[in-house]
Amino acid sequence: GKVSLPTTIEHWYRLCPEVDDVSNALETILARHDRLLVVLSDDAASKEVAADSIRALASPTTVVGYAGDRVSDGSRAEKAVLVAGLADCRGLDVPELQAVVIVGPVVPSPTWYVHVSGRVGRFGRPGCCYSLLHSTSDLGSDRPEKLLSMANLLGVRLHLF
């Protein structure tokens, strides 16, 4: 049977062939939401692609922190971005979280997607999950199809943004 995800979560994706595309997508998402969790795939390329884009989000009104660090003023900041690897997401509960952003070449598995997207939409709250698919040399052009196929398996409606 299908795994149940909260119906209060909207699911979005964007293809990001260039590093600038990841930066632009993150800026767009941050303009829509005040509290983000950015989840990086475990591959080195995802971490490298996202590093500068994430650093660029920091400003006097935006706090950027990393899972495991204590970001003491994150709750008082106008905007807050928490960055985590997949392993860091286990048990992560941030009630004020409004959106999860997955940065990677592919979403590894349906179970992984359910776990990560489930960081938002808790207790009936609305939330959004964004998948930013970036290019790497070892992947073909079928990345969106793999994501769409997984979404279909989960009964999730994905929107291109």
Coordinates of N, CA and C in Angstrom, one line a residue:
G1 N 0.8 -1.2 0.0 CA 0.0 0.0 0.0 C 0.9 1.2 0.0
K2 N 0.2 2.4 -0.2 CA 0.9 3.6 -0.2 C 1.2 4.2 1.2
V3 N 2.4 4.8 1.3 CA 2.7 5.4 2.6 C 2.0 6.7 2.7
S4 N 1.4 6.9 3.9 CA 0.6 8.1 4.0 C 1.5 9.3 4.4
L5 N 1.4 10.4 3.7 CA 2.0 11.7 4.0 C 0.9 12.6 4.4
P6 N 1.2 13.6 5.3 CA 0.2 14.6 5.6 C -0.3 15.3 4.4
T7 N -1.6 15.5 4.2 CA -2.2 16.1 3.1 C -2.0 17.6 3.1
T8 N -1.4 18.1 4.2 CA -1.2 19.6 4.4 C 0.2 20.0 3.7
I9 N 0.9 19.0 3.2 CA 2.2 19.3 2.6 C 2.0 19.4 1.0
E10 N 2.5 20.5 0.5 CA 2.6 20.7 -0.9 C 4.0 20.3 -1.4
H11 N 4.0 19.6 -2.6 CA 5.3 19.1 -3.1 C 5.7 19.7 -4.4
W12 N 6.9 20.2 -4.4 CA 7.4 21.0 -5.6 C 8.7 20.5 -6.0
Y13 N 9.1 20.7 -7.3 CA 10.4 20.3 -7.7 C 10.9 21.3 -8.8
R14 N 12.2 21.4 -9.0 CA 12.8 22.2 -10.0 C 14.1 21.6 -10.4
L15 N 14.4 21.6 -11.7 CA 15.7 21.1 -12.2 C 16.6 22.3 -12.2
C16 N 17.8 22.0 -11.6 CA 18.8 23.0 -11.4 C 20.1 22.6 -12.1
P17 N 20.2 22.8 -13.4 CA 21.4 22.3 -14.1 C 22.7 23.1 -13.8
E18 N 22.5 24.3 -13.3 CA 23.7 25.1 -13.0 C 23.6 25.5 -11.5
V19 N 24.8 25.8 -10.9 CA 24.9 26.2 -9.5 C 24.0 27.4 -9.3
D20 N 24.0 28.4 -10.2 CA 23.2 29.6 -10.1 C 21.7 29.2 -9.9
D21 N 21.3 28.1 -10.6 CA 19.9 27.7 -10.5 C 19.5 27.3 -9.1
V22 N 20.4 26.7 -8.4 CA 20.2 26.3 -7.0 C 20.1 27.5 -6.2
S23 N 21.0 28.5 -6.4 CA 20.9 29.8 -5.6 C 19.6 30.5 -5.8
N24 N 19.2 30.6 -7.1 CA 18.0 31.3 -7.4 C 16.8 30.6 -6.8
A25 N 16.8 29.3 -6.9 CA 15.6 28.5 -6.3 C 15.6 28.7 -4.8
L26 N 16.7 28.7 -4.1 CA 16.8 28.9 -2.6 C 16.3 30.3 -2.3
E27 N 16.7 31.3 -3.0 CA 16.2 32.6 -2.8 C 14.7 32.8 -3.0
T28 N 14.2 32.1 -4.0 CA 12.7 32.1 -4.2 C 12.0 31.5 -3.1
I29 N 12.5 30.3 -2.6 CA 11.8 29.6 -1.5 C 11.9 30.4 -0.2
L30 N 13.1 31.0 0.0 CA 13.2 31.9 1.3 C 12.3 33.1 1.2
A31 N 12.0 33.6 0.0 CA 11.0 34.7 -0.1 C 9.6 34.2 0.3
R32 N 9.3 32.9 0.1 CA 8.0 32.4 0.4 C 7.8 31.9 1.8
H33 N 8.9 31.6 2.5 CA 8.8 30.9 3.8 C 9.9 31.5 4.7
D34 N 9.5 31.6 6.0 CA 10.4 32.2 7.0 C 11.3 31.1 7.7
R35 N 10.9 29.9 7.7 CA 11.6 28.8 8.4 C 11.9 27.7 7.5
L36 N 13.1 27.4 7.1 CA 13.5 26.4 6.1 C 14.4 25.3 6.7
L37 N 14.3 24.1 6.3 CA 15.3 23.1 6.5 C 15.8 22.7 5.2
V38 N 17.1 22.9 4.9 CA 17.7 22.4 3.7 C 18.5 21.1 4.0
V39 N 18.0 20.1 3.2 CA 18.6 18.8 3.4 C 19.5 18.4 2.2
L40 N 20.7 18.1 2.5 CA 21.7 17.8 1.4 C 21.9 16.3 1.3
S41 N 21.8 15.9 0.0 CA 22.1 14.4 -0.2 C 23.5 14.2 0.3
D42 N 23.8 12.9 0.5 CA 25.1 12.5 1.0 C 26.2 12.6 0.1
D43 N 25.9 12.8 -1.2 CA 27.0 12.9 -2.2 C 27.8 14.2 -2.1
A44 N 29.1 14.2 -2.3 CA 29.9 15.4 -2.2 C 29.5 16.5 -3.1
A45 N 29.0 16.2 -4.3 CA 28.6 17.2 -5.3 C 27.5 18.0 -4.7
S46 N 26.5 17.4 -4.1 CA 25.4 18.2 -3.5 C 25.9 19.2 -2.5
K47 N 26.8 18.7 -1.6 CA 27.3 19.6 -0.6 C 28.1 20.8 -1.2
E48 N 28.8 20.5 -2.2 CA 29.6 21.5 -2.9 C 28.7 22.5 -3.6
V49 N 27.7 22.0 -4.4 CA 26.8 22.8 -5.1 C 26.0 23.8 -4.2
A50 N 25.6 23.2 -3.0 CA 24.8 24.0 -2.1 C 25.6 25.0 -1.2
A51 N 26.8 24.7 -1.0 CA 27.6 25.4 0.1 C 27.5 26.9 -0.1
D52 N 27.9 27.4 -1.3 CA 28.0 28.9 -1.5 C 26.6 29.4 -1.6
S53 N 25.6 28.7 -2.2 CA 24.2 29.2 -2.2 C 23.7 29.4 -0.8
I54 N 24.0 28.5 0.1 CA 23.4 28.6 1.4 C 24.1 29.7 2.2
R55 N 25.4 29.8 2.0 CA 26.1 30.9 2.7 C 25.6 32.3 2.2
A56 N 25.2 32.4 1.0 CA 24.7 33.6 0.4 C 23.3 34.0 1.0
L57 N 22.6 33.1 1.6 CA 21.3 33.4 2.2 C 21.5 34.1 3.5
A58 N 22.6 34.0 4.2 CA 22.8 34.7 5.4 C 22.8 36.2 5.3
S59 N 22.1 36.9 6.1 CA 22.0 38.3 6.1 C 21.6 38.8 7.5
P60 N 21.6 40.1 7.7 CA 21.2 40.6 9.0 C 19.8 40.1 9.5
T61 N 18.9 39.8 8.5 CA 17.6 39.3 8.9 C 17.4 37.8 8.8
T62 N 18.5 37.1 8.3 CA 18.4 35.6 8.1 C 19.5 34.9 8.8
V63 N 19.2 34.0 9.7 CA 20.2 33.2 10.4 C 20.3 31.9 9.7
V64 N 21.5 31.4 9.4 CA 21.8 30.1 8.8 C 22.5 29.3 9.8
G65 N 22.0 28.1 10.2 CA 22.6 27.3 11.1 C 22.7 25.8 10.6
Y66 N 23.5 25.0 11.3 CA 23.7 23.6 10.9 C 23.2 22.7 11.9
A67 N 22.5 21.6 11.6 CA 22.0 20.7 12.5 C 23.2 20.2 13.4
G68 N 23.0 20.2 14.7 CA 24.0 19.8 15.6 C 24.6 21.1 16.3
D69 N 24.6 22.2 15.6 CA 25.0 23.5 16.2 C 23.9 24.0 17.0
R70 N 24.2 24.9 17.9 CA 23.1 25.5 18.6 C 23.0 26.9 18.0
V71 N 21.8 27.2 17.4 CA 21.6 28.5 16.8 C 20.6 29.2 17.8
S72 N 21.2 30.0 18.7 CA 20.4 30.5 19.8 C 19.4 31.6 19.4
D73 N 19.8 32.4 18.4 CA 18.9 33.4 18.0 C 18.0 33.1 16.8
G74 N 17.9 31.8 16.4 CA 17.1 31.4 15.3 C 15.7 31.7 15.4
S75 N 15.2 31.5 16.6 CA 13.7 31.7 16.8 C 13.3 33.2 16.8
R76 N 14.3 34.1 17.1 CA 13.9 35.5 17.1 C 14.2 36.2 15.7
A77 N 15.0 35.5 14.9 CA 15.4 36.1 13.6 C 14.1 36.1 12.7
E78 N 14.2 37.1 11.8 CA 13.1 37.3 10.8 C 12.9 36.0 10.0
K79 N 14.1 35.5 9.6 CA 14.1 34.2 8.8 C 15.2 33.3 9.3
A80 N 15.0 32.0 9.2 CA 16.0 31.1 9.7 C 16.1 29.9 8.7
V81 N 17.3 29.5 8.4 CA 17.6 28.4 7.6 C 18.4 27.4 8.3
L82 N 17.9 26.1 8.5 CA 18.7 25.1 9.1 C 19.1 24.1 8.0
V83 N 20.4 23.8 8.1 CA 21.0 22.9 7.0 C 21.4 21.6 7.7
A84 N 21.1 20.5 7.0 CA 21.3 19.2 7.6 C 21.6 18.2 6.5
G85 N 22.4 17.2 6.8 CA 22.6 16.0 6.0 C 21.4 15.0 6.3
L86 N 21.3 14.0 5.5 CA 20.2 13.0 5.7 C 20.3 12.4 7.1
A87 N 21.4 12.1 7.6 CA 21.5 11.4 8.9 C 21.1 12.4 10.0
D88 N 21.3 13.7 9.8 CA 21.0 14.7 10.8 C 19.5 14.9 10.9
C89 N 18.7 14.4 10.0 CA 17.3 14.6 10.0 C 16.5 13.7 10.9
R90 N 17.1 12.6 11.2 CA 16.5 11.6 12.1 C 16.0 12.2 13.4
G91 N 14.8 12.2 13.6 CA 14.2 12.7 14.9 C 14.2 14.2 15.0
L92 N 14.6 14.9 13.9 CA 14.6 16.4 14.0 C 13.2 16.9 14.0
D93 N 12.8 17.6 15.0 CA 11.5 18.2 15.2 C 11.6 19.7 15.4
V94 N 11.2 20.5 14.4 CA 11.2 21.9 14.5 C 9.8 22.4 14.2
P95 N 9.0 22.6 15.3 CA 7.6 22.9 15.1 C 7.3 24.0 14.1
E96 N 8.1 25.1 14.2 CA 7.8 26.3 13.4 C 8.3 26.1 11.9
L97 N 8.9 25.0 11.5 CA 9.3 24.7 10.2 C 8.2 24.8 9.2
Q98 N 8.5 25.6 8.1 CA 7.5 25.8 7.1 C 7.8 25.1 5.8
A99 N 9.0 24.8 5.5 CA 9.4 24.2 4.3 C 10.7 23.3 4.4
V100 N 10.7 22.2 3.7 CA 11.9 21.4 3.6 C 12.4 21.5 2.1
V101 N 13.7 21.7 2.0 CA 14.3 21.8 0.6 C 15.3 20.7 0.5
I102 N 15.1 19.8 -0.5 CA 16.0 18.7 -0.7 C 16.9 19.1 -1.9
V103 N 18.2 19.1 -1.7 CA 19.2 19.4 -2.7 C 20.0 18.2 -3.0
G104 N 19.9 17.7 -4.3 CA 20.6 16.5 -4.7 C 20.3 16.1 -6.1
P105 N 21.1 15.2 -6.6 CA 20.9 14.7 -8.0 C 19.6 13.9 -8.2
V106 N 19.3 13.1 -7.2 CA 18.0 12.4 -7.2 C 17.5 12.3 -5.7
V107 N 16.3 11.9 -5.6 CA 15.8 11.6 -4.3 C 16.0 10.1 -4.1
P108 N 16.8 9.7 -3.1 CA 17.3 8.3 -3.1 C 16.2 7.2 -3.1
S109 N 15.1 7.4 -2.3 CA 14.1 6.3 -2.2 C 12.8 6.9 -1.7
P110 N 11.7 6.2 -1.9 CA 10.4 6.7 -1.4 C 10.5 6.8 0.1
T111 N 11.1 5.9 0.8 CA 11.2 5.9 2.3 C 11.9 7.2 2.7
W112 N 13.0 7.5 2.1 CA 13.8 8.7 2.4 C 13.0 9.9 2.2
Y113 N 12.2 10.0 1.1 CA 11.4 11.2 0.8 C 10.3 11.4 1.8
V114 N 9.7 10.3 2.2 CA 8.6 10.4 3.2 C 9.2 10.9 4.5
H115 N 10.4 10.4 4.9 CA 11.0 10.8 6.2 C 11.4 12.3 6.1
V116 N 12.0 12.7 5.0 CA 12.5 14.1 5.0 C 11.3 15.1 4.8
S117 N 10.4 14.8 3.9 CA 9.3 15.7 3.7 C 8.4 15.7 4.9
G118 N 8.4 14.7 5.7 CA 7.6 14.6 6.9 C 8.1 15.5 8.0
R119 N 9.2 16.2 7.8 CA 9.6 17.2 8.8 C 8.7 18.4 8.9
V120 N 7.9 18.6 7.8 CA 6.9 19.7 7.8 C 5.5 19.0 7.8
G121 N 4.5 19.8 7.9 CA 3.1 19.3 7.9 C 2.7 18.5 9.1
R122 N 3.4 18.7 10.2 CA 3.2 18.0 11.4 C 2.0 18.6 12.1
F123 N 1.2 17.8 12.8 CA 0.1 18.2 13.6 C -0.9 19.1 12.9
G124 N -1.1 18.8 11.6 CA -2.1 19.5 10.8 C -1.6 20.8 10.2
R125 N -0.3 21.2 10.5 CA 0.2 22.5 10.0 C 0.5 22.3 8.5
P126 N 0.3 23.4 7.8 CA 0.7 23.4 6.3 C 2.2 23.4 6.2
G127 N 2.7 22.9 5.1 CA 4.1 23.0 4.8 C 4.4 22.6 3.3
C128 N 5.6 22.9 2.9 CA 6.0 22.6 1.5 C 7.3 21.8 1.5
C129 N 7.4 20.9 0.6 CA 8.7 20.1 0.3 C 9.1 20.4 -1.1
Y130 N 10.3 21.0 -1.2 CA 10.9 21.3 -2.5 C 12.1 20.4 -2.8
S131 N 12.1 19.8 -4.0 CA 13.2 19.0 -4.5 C 14.0 19.8 -5.5
L132 N 15.2 20.1 -5.3 CA 16.0 20.8 -6.3 C 17.0 19.8 -6.8
L133 N 16.7 19.4 -8.1 CA 17.6 18.3 -8.7 C 18.7 19.0 -9.5
H134 N 19.9 18.8 -9.1 CA 21.0 19.3 -9.9 C 21.7 18.3 -10.7
S135 N 22.4 18.7 -11.7 CA 23.1 17.8 -12.6 C 24.4 17.3 -12.0
T136 N 24.7 16.0 -12.3 CA 26.0 15.5 -12.0 C 26.4 14.6 -13.2
S137 N 27.6 14.4 -13.4 CA 28.1 13.8 -14.7 C 27.6 12.3 -14.8
D138 N 27.3 11.7 -13.7 CA 27.0 10.2 -13.8 C 25.5 10.0 -13.9
L139 N 24.7 11.0 -14.1 CA 23.2 10.8 -14.2 C 22.7 11.3 -15.6
G140 N 21.8 10.6 -16.1 CA 21.2 10.9 -17.4 C 20.1 11.9 -17.2
S141 N 19.3 12.1 -18.3 CA 18.2 13.0 -18.3 C 16.9 12.5 -17.7
D142 N 17.0 11.3 -17.1 CA 15.7 10.7 -16.6 C 15.4 11.1 -15.2
R143 N 16.2 12.0 -14.6 CA 16.0 12.4 -13.2 C 14.6 12.8 -12.9
P144 N 14.0 13.7 -13.7 CA 12.6 14.1 -13.3 C 11.6 12.9 -13.4
E145 N 11.8 12.0 -14.3 CA 10.9 10.9 -14.4 C 11.0 10.0 -13.2
K146 N 12.3 9.8 -12.7 CA 12.4 9.0 -11.5 C 11.7 9.7 -10.3
L147 N 11.8 11.0 -10.2 CA 11.1 11.7 -9.1 C 9.6 11.6 -9.3
L148 N 9.1 11.8 -10.5 CA 7.7 11.7 -10.7 C 7.1 10.3 -10.5
S149 N 7.9 9.3 -10.9 CA 7.5 7.9 -10.6 C 7.4 7.6 -9.1
M150 N 8.4 8.1 -8.4 CA 8.3 7.9 -6.9 C 7.1 8.6 -6.3
A151 N 6.9 9.8 -6.8 CA 5.7 10.6 -6.3 C 4.4 9.9 -6.5
N152 N 4.3 9.3 -7.7 CA 3.1 8.5 -8.1 C 3.0 7.3 -7.2
L153 N 4.1 6.6 -6.9 CA 4.1 5.5 -6.0 C 3.6 5.9 -4.6
L154 N 4.0 7.1 -4.1 CA 3.6 7.6 -2.8 C 2.2 8.3 -2.8
G155 N 1.6 8.5 -4.0 CA 0.3 9.2 -4.1 C 0.5 10.7 -3.8
V156 N 1.7 11.2 -4.2 CA 2.0 12.6 -4.0 C 1.9 13.3 -5.3
R157 N 1.3 14.5 -5.3 CA 1.2 15.3 -6.5 C 2.3 16.4 -6.5
L158 N 3.2 16.2 -7.5 CA 4.4 17.1 -7.6 C 4.1 18.3 -8.5
H159 N 4.5 19.5 -8.2 CA 4.3 20.6 -9.0 C 5.7 21.2 -9.4
L160 N 5.8 21.6 -10.6 CA 7.0 22.2 -11.1 C 7.0 23.7 -10.7
F161 N 8.1 24.2 -10.1 CA 8.0 25.6 -9.7 C 9.2 26.4 -10.3

